[in-house]
Coordinates of C-alpha atoms in Angstrom, one line a residue:
M17 CA 17.4 139.6 65.2
L18 CA 18.0 143.3 65.4
R19 CA 15.0 145.3 66.5
F20 CA 14.2 148.8 65.1
P21 CA 11.5 151.3 66.0
R22 CA 8.4 150.5 63.9
F23 CA 8.4 154.0 62.3
L24 CA 12.0 153.4 61.1
L25 CA 11.2 150.0 59.7
Q26 CA 8.3 151.5 57.8
Q27 CA 10.5 154.2 56.3
L28 CA 13.1 151.6 55.3
C29 CA 10.4 149.5 53.6
D30 CA 9.2 152.7 51.8
I31 CA 12.6 153.4 50.3
L32 CA 14.1 150.0 49.6
P33 CA 13.2 147.9 46.5
F34 CA 10.3 145.6 46.9
K35 CA 12.4 142.4 47.1
R36 CA 12.0 140.3 50.1
Q37 CA 15.7 139.8 50.7
L38 CA 16.2 143.6 50.8
V39 CA 13.2 144.6 52.8
F40 CA 13.2 144.7 56.6
A41 CA 10.3 142.9 58.2
M42 CA 8.0 145.5 59.8
E43 CA 7.4 144.6 63.4
C44 CA 3.8 144.7 64.2
K45 CA 2.2 144.3 67.6
N46 CA 1.1 140.8 67.0
Y47 CA 2.8 139.6 63.8
K48 CA 5.4 140.7 61.3
I49 CA 4.6 142.2 57.9
C50 CA 7.0 142.6 54.9
P51 CA 5.6 144.7 52.0
L52 CA 5.4 143.2 48.5
K53 CA 5.0 145.0 45.2
L54 CA 1.3 144.8 46.0
G55 CA 0.2 143.8 49.4
A56 CA 2.3 142.3 52.1
E57 CA 3.6 139.0 53.4
V58 CA 2.6 138.1 57.0
F59 CA 4.8 136.0 59.3
D60 CA 4.7 134.7 62.9
I61 CA 1.0 134.0 63.1
N62 CA -0.7 130.6 63.0
L63 CA -4.2 130.7 61.4
Q64 CA -4.9 127.1 62.4
N65 CA -6.1 128.6 65.8
D66 CA -8.2 131.7 66.5
P67 CA -6.0 134.6 67.6
P68 CA -7.4 137.0 70.2
P69 CA -10.1 139.4 69.0
N70 CA -7.7 142.4 68.9
V71 CA -5.4 140.5 66.5
I72 CA -8.4 139.7 64.3
E73 CA -9.2 143.4 64.2
E74 CA -5.6 144.2 63.3
I75 CA -5.7 141.8 60.4
K76 CA -9.0 143.3 59.2
S77 CA -7.5 146.7 59.3
D78 CA -4.3 145.6 57.5
V79 CA -6.3 144.0 54.7
H80 CA -7.7 147.4 53.8
K81 CA -4.3 149.1 54.3
F82 CA -2.3 146.6 52.2
R83 CA -5.2 145.2 50.1
L84 CA -3.6 141.8 49.9
L85 CA -2.2 139.8 52.9
V86 CA -0.1 136.7 52.1
F87 CA 0.1 134.5 55.2
R88 CA 3.1 132.3 54.7
D89 CA 3.8 128.8 56.1
Q90 CA 0.3 128.0 57.2
G91 CA 0.5 124.3 56.4
L92 CA -2.7 122.7 55.2
I93 CA -5.8 124.6 56.4
S94 CA -9.0 122.5 56.2
G95 CA -12.0 123.7 54.3
P96 CA -14.1 124.1 57.4
R97 CA -11.3 126.1 59.1
Q98 CA -11.0 128.4 56.0
V99 CA -14.7 129.0 56.3
E100 CA -14.3 129.9 60.0
I101 CA -11.5 132.4 59.2
S102 CA -13.5 133.9 56.4
K103 CA -16.4 134.5 58.7
W104 CA -14.2 137.0 60.7
F105 CA -15.0 139.3 57.8
G106 CA -18.7 138.8 57.5
E107 CA -21.4 136.5 56.0
L108 CA -20.1 134.2 53.3
D109 CA -21.7 134.3 49.8
S110 CA -21.2 131.1 47.9
T111 CA -22.7 131.5 44.4
F112 CA -20.5 129.0 42.5
Y113 CA -20.6 125.4 41.5
R114 CA -19.6 123.0 44.2
H115 CA -17.1 120.4 43.0
P116 CA -17.6 116.8 44.4
K117 CA -14.2 117.1 46.1
S118 CA -15.0 120.5 47.8
P119 CA -14.6 120.0 51.5
D120 CA -17.4 122.4 52.4
P121 CA -20.4 124.0 50.7
D122 CA -18.8 127.4 51.0
V123 CA -15.5 126.4 49.5
F124 CA -14.9 126.8 45.8
R125 CA -12.4 124.2 44.8
V126 CA -10.4 125.0 41.6
S127 CA -7.8 122.9 39.8
N128 CA -6.0 122.1 36.5
D129 CA -7.5 118.6 36.7
E130 CA -11.3 118.4 36.4
K131 CA -11.3 115.3 38.6
E132 CA -9.8 117.5 41.4
G133 CA -11.6 120.8 41.0
C134 CA -13.4 123.2 38.7
T135 CA -11.1 124.1 35.7
N136 CA -10.5 127.3 33.7
V137 CA -11.5 129.5 36.6
G138 CA -10.4 133.1 36.4
R139 CA -9.2 132.7 32.8
T140 CA -11.8 134.9 31.0
G141 CA -10.1 138.2 31.8
W142 CA -9.2 140.7 34.5
H143 CA -12.0 141.0 37.1
I144 CA -13.1 141.4 40.6
D145 CA -15.2 138.6 42.2
G146 CA -19.0 138.9 42.4
S147 CA -19.6 141.8 40.0
F148 CA -22.9 140.2 39.1
Q149 CA -24.2 140.5 42.7
P150 CA -26.1 143.5 44.2
A151 CA -22.9 144.3 45.9
P152 CA -19.6 142.6 44.8
F153 CA -17.9 140.3 47.3
A154 CA -16.1 142.3 49.9
Y155 CA -13.3 139.8 50.4
S156 CA -11.8 136.9 48.6
I157 CA -9.8 134.3 50.6
Y158 CA -7.5 131.8 48.8
H159 CA -5.5 128.8 50.1
I160 CA -3.3 126.7 48.0
I161 CA -3.8 122.9 48.6
E162 CA -1.7 121.4 45.9
T163 CA 1.2 123.6 44.7
P164 CA 2.3 123.3 41.1
K165 CA 5.7 124.4 39.8
K166 CA 3.9 127.1 37.8
G167 CA 0.4 128.7 38.1
D168 CA 0.5 132.2 39.4
T169 CA -2.5 134.4 40.3
V170 CA -1.9 137.9 39.0
F171 CA -3.2 140.9 40.9
A172 CA -3.3 144.7 40.2
P173 CA -4.2 147.7 42.3
L174 CA -7.4 149.4 41.0
N175 CA -6.9 152.8 42.5
E176 CA -3.5 153.2 41.0
L177 CA -4.8 152.1 37.6
I178 CA -7.5 154.8 37.7
L179 CA -5.0 157.4 38.8
Q180 CA -2.7 156.7 35.8
L181 CA -5.5 157.2 33.3
T182 CA -5.4 160.2 31.0
E183 CA -7.8 162.9 31.8
E184 CA -9.9 162.2 28.7
K185 CA -10.1 158.5 29.4
R186 CA -10.9 159.0 33.1
S187 CA -13.7 161.3 32.2
R188 CA -15.1 158.7 29.8
W189 CA -14.9 155.9 32.3
E190 CA -16.7 158.0 34.9
M191 CA -19.7 158.0 32.5
L192 CA -19.8 154.2 32.1
W193 CA -21.8 151.5 34.0
M194 CA -21.1 147.8 33.4
V195 CA -24.0 145.5 32.7
S196 CA -23.3 141.9 33.9
D197 CA -24.1 139.0 31.5
R198 CA -25.8 137.1 34.3
R199 CA -28.1 137.6 37.3
S200 CA -30.7 139.7 35.5
N201 CA -28.0 141.9 33.9
R202 CA -26.9 143.6 37.1
I203 CA -25.8 147.2 36.5
H204 CA -22.9 148.9 38.4
P205 CA -20.9 152.0 37.8
L206 CA -17.5 151.2 36.4
I207 CA -15.7 153.8 38.7
Y208 CA -17.0 154.3 42.2
S209 CA -15.6 154.9 45.7
H210 CA -14.6 152.0 47.9
P211 CA -17.1 151.8 50.7
V212 CA -14.4 151.5 53.4
T213 CA -11.4 153.5 52.2
G214 CA -13.2 156.0 50.0
L215 CA -10.6 155.5 47.3
K216 CA -11.7 155.3 43.7
T217 CA -11.9 151.7 42.4
L218 CA -13.5 149.6 39.6
C219 CA -16.5 147.3 39.4
F220 CA -15.8 145.2 36.4
H221 CA -15.4 141.7 34.8
L222 CA -13.8 141.6 31.4
G223 CA -15.2 138.1 30.8
M224 CA -18.7 138.5 32.2
T225 CA -20.0 141.8 30.7
E226 CA -23.1 142.0 28.5
S227 CA -22.7 145.6 27.6
F228 CA -22.0 149.1 29.1
A229 CA -24.4 151.9 29.7
W230 CA -23.4 155.5 29.1
N231 CA -24.8 158.0 31.7
Y232 CA -27.0 155.3 33.2
G233 CA -30.2 156.7 34.8
S234 CA -30.0 160.0 33.0
E235 CA -32.0 161.2 30.0
N236 CA -28.9 160.7 28.0
Q237 CA -28.6 157.0 28.9
R238 CA -27.4 154.8 26.1
F239 CA -26.4 151.1 26.0
T240 CA -23.5 149.9 23.9
D241 CA -23.8 147.4 21.1
W242 CA -21.4 144.4 21.1
K243 CA -18.8 146.2 18.9
E244 CA -18.6 149.1 21.2
T245 CA -18.7 146.8 24.2
S246 CA -15.8 144.9 22.9
E247 CA -13.8 148.0 22.3
I248 CA -14.3 149.2 25.8
L249 CA -13.4 145.8 27.3
Q250 CA -10.2 145.9 25.2
E251 CA -9.5 149.4 26.4
I252 CA -9.8 148.4 30.0
H253 CA -7.6 145.3 29.4
E254 CA -4.9 147.4 27.9
E255 CA -4.6 149.5 31.1
F256 CA -3.8 146.3 33.0
V257 CA -1.1 145.1 30.6
K258 CA 0.5 148.3 29.4
D259 CA 4.2 149.1 30.1
G260 CA 4.8 145.4 30.3
G261 CA 2.3 144.9 33.1
S262 CA 4.1 147.3 35.4
L263 CA 1.1 147.6 37.8
Q264 CA 0.8 143.8 38.2
Y265 CA 1.9 141.6 41.0
S266 CA 2.2 138.0 40.0
H267 CA 1.9 135.8 43.0
H268 CA 3.9 132.6 42.8
W269 CA 2.2 130.2 45.2
L270 CA 4.3 128.4 47.9
P271 CA 3.1 125.5 50.0
G272 CA 1.1 126.8 52.9
D273 CA 0.2 130.2 51.3
F274 CA -3.1 131.7 52.5
I275 CA -4.2 135.0 51.0
I276 CA -6.9 137.4 52.3
S277 CA -7.7 140.1 49.7
D278 CA -9.8 143.2 49.7
N279 CA -11.7 142.1 46.6
L280 CA -13.0 145.6 45.9
A281 CA -9.5 147.1 45.8
V282 CA -7.6 144.7 43.5
G283 CA -8.3 143.1 40.1
H284 CA -7.0 139.7 39.4
E285 CA -6.6 137.1 36.7
A286 CA -5.4 133.5 36.7
S287 CA -2.3 133.1 34.6
P288 CA -2.3 130.7 31.6
E289 CA -0.1 128.3 33.6
T290 CA -2.9 127.6 36.1
Q291 CA -4.4 125.4 33.4
F292 CA -1.3 123.6 32.2
S293 CA -1.5 119.9 32.5
P294 CA -0.5 118.3 35.8
N295 CA 1.9 116.2 33.8
K296 CA 3.7 119.5 32.9
V297 CA 3.6 121.6 36.0
G298 CA 2.2 119.4 38.7
L299 CA -1.3 119.3 40.2
R300 CA -2.8 122.6 41.2
V301 CA -5.6 122.8 43.7
M302 CA -6.8 125.9 45.4
H303 CA -9.7 126.7 47.8
R304 CA -11.5 130.0 47.6
T305 CA -14.1 131.5 49.9
T306 CA -15.9 134.8 49.4
V307 CA -17.5 137.3 51.8
K308 CA -20.8 138.9 51.0
G309 CA -20.7 142.5 50.0
T310 CA -22.9 144.9 51.9
T311 CA -22.6 148.2 50.0
P312 CA -23.7 148.3 46.3
P313 CA -21.4 150.4 44.2
Q314 CA -22.7 153.9 43.8
K315 CA -21.7 157.2 42.4
N316 CA -22.7 159.5 45.2
R317 CA -19.7 159.1 47.5
G318 CA -16.6 161.3 47.4

């Protein structure tokens, strides 16, 4: 394999189309990275065994840099091992139903077959995970166990979505707080600054929102009724799907894929095919773990 200086590889990746066959693999110190439309593929590292501490730190840094790391060719990682990897990033926060076939209390097992895992997960609209918590989950980690022919998970970058808003819409969204439909109606600002990167991002769940509050905490505070709530939810949805979904990255799962995502930086949604019958697309089983958030969304940063 030809070897190029890392700075040159990065420049090539910046100017070439985001297609794997046309992009040079960036040579990192401890593994190779190849940028995707959103995030990056990671090669030449085996997650079955703990890498040295400096490599773990590099991975943690790259998760915030790329927002989505897709580790290829990892084989079948056990539930307990996925939990161990997830703990590199902090304390786990497991708030979901445990399916009888889940291999660990901290592993959320989802499927298109109710006998194999929880069904219809992620199908209620674009969202981040844990918006109903005091602080949303910091990271979400996914591993495909049974790979169907179809059943993508679709991701979108939240900072870019905010930056493409019209000035009028951005101003309106800055005045909105989401009210979760569970956990005592937790209230978070819709737009806030990411606690690590400082970039503007969203706290939202289009399928788990009770209402919105305008100017929450001020003398002009006002909560929306369901009609207005529905209109705002639709308005947010349209930003994810406009221009043919140009912001979206649809991840087609391959056997052995293991994804670590910066949950605060990317929205996601399960595609309709994730719930197609196993007879039509094959069995789909995925394991998810989530890392507890430590910084509640707030308006007083940057």
